[in-house]
Amino acid sequence: MLLHPFYRRGGSCLRHWPTARSRLTNPRIVGVQYSSTRTPPFPIVDTCPSPICACRETPRELDIDQKLPLNNTIARYTEQVLISTGKEDWTSRIEDEEDNALARGLKSLLSRGGRYTDPSFNVAITNSSFPPTTSSPTQNASAFTFPSFKYIPTIPNDPQSIESFLKAFLLPEHAPHGTLPSQDTSKSARSNTSQSDFKDVVSVKDIVVLICGHGGRDQRCGILGPLLRDEFLTQLPQQDAKIQAGPPEAKESVTSPNDISARVGLISHIGGHKFAGNVIIYTPPSMGHHPLAGTGIWYGRIEPQHVEGLVKETILGGRVIKEKFRGGISRTEGMLNL
């Protein structure tokens, strides 16, 4: 896909923006200003730019906390597993979903008293609205893992296969420091042998935008989530990003390092409903020229009016918006905070 300059139209506004290509190859088109004496771990802008054109309205009756600081309000995690359900909402506890054997199995292995309980690492288990590859959810599941940026299309739902999936993709890549040679590392580090049990694993090369829309848990996210998803689906194509709808496939590839493709989905509870709308933006390591490649950036208090700015600043420009930042994770550096 060739990128080119474009004009934004909406109501009476008409304004020319730099293309996605120019913003990614020259991330200093908009100057980055740091407002802290400590150098941030990534480029930042203090505030989200105001929208240029019309956007969806935010319901005014929602009880959103506008006072508490957002920075460092996410729970530490080492990996997030994102189960593709093809649904847009779930029961309050996702493991209670009849066809969600993967969530139940992982929680039993990782929760207190489980075989892989370990305070040194935490796995976030989340449902998503992304469609699964499998057509039989009672027999197999499909899932993404972040920040490993993998998509596993077929995960059998039997206990042995779920444990094998955990060992292959969710345990830390290396045993913790201080592990003695005589200690059993099968519970503390990923297993290459287990990875061979899963075929057609795909490296995710799209930007992935996740929005909490878990109405079965909290109506604030249930109301805001779909509005934000629709706004992202409107704004991304207007700024030269291609929307990917189906499950990732190995044959997919972008035509240029500067082309952008994105997946946008609703997800279940990730903590902080009082900060709705909650958004996570994962930028793949394959976008090596992007300042946020290999990271996941968490935002809170996002309204439809902020989506245009998130696309422009974070997705295209590689800059984190400080006033909306809750925390983040890096594929190489671990948890990120300001």
Tab-separated table of N, CA and C in Angstrom, residues 1-5 20-21 240 255-256 258-260:
chain	number	residue	atom	x	y	z
A	1	MET	N	0.843	-1.188	0.000
A	1	MET	CA	0.000	0.000	0.000
A	1	MET	C	0.878	1.237	0.000
A	2	LEU	N	0.724	2.107	-0.983
A	2	LEU	CA	1.487	3.335	-1.048
A	2	LEU	C	0.826	4.380	-0.163
A	3	LEU	N	1.632	5.099	0.592
A	3	LEU	CA	1.121	6.142	1.461
A	3	LEU	C	1.295	7.476	0.770
A	4	HIS	N	0.370	8.373	1.034
A	4	HIS	CA	0.394	9.653	0.349
A	4	HIS	C	-0.228	10.714	1.233
A	5	PRO	N	0.034	11.997	0.993
A	5	PRO	CA	-0.620	13.044	1.768
A	5	PRO	C	-2.125	12.950	1.591
A	20	ALA	N	1.541	9.005	7.081
A	20	ALA	CA	2.068	8.016	8.026
A	20	ALA	C	3.538	7.755	7.742
A	21	ARG	N	3.897	7.694	6.445
A	21	ARG	CA	5.294	7.425	6.084
A	21	ARG	C	6.209	8.528	6.615
A	240	ASP	N	-4.168	6.645	7.078
A	240	ASP	CA	-3.367	5.744	6.235
A	240	ASP	C	-3.016	4.406	6.862
A	255	THR	N	3.736	-4.212	2.792
A	255	THR	CA	4.468	-4.017	1.549
A	255	THR	C	5.696	-3.139	1.729
A	256	SER	N	5.786	-2.428	2.842
A	256	SER	CA	6.915	-1.547	3.097
A	256	SER	C	7.111	-1.439	4.600
A	258	ASN	N	7.403	1.058	6.250
A	258	ASN	CA	6.699	2.230	6.747
A	258	ASN	C	5.186	2.115	6.637
A	259	ASP	N	4.678	1.036	6.059
A	259	ASP	CA	3.239	0.820	6.032
A	259	ASP	C	2.769	0.391	7.413
A	260	ILE	N	1.550	0.751	7.758
A	260	ILE	CA	0.999	0.400	9.061
A	260	ILE	C	-0.296	-0.367	8.869
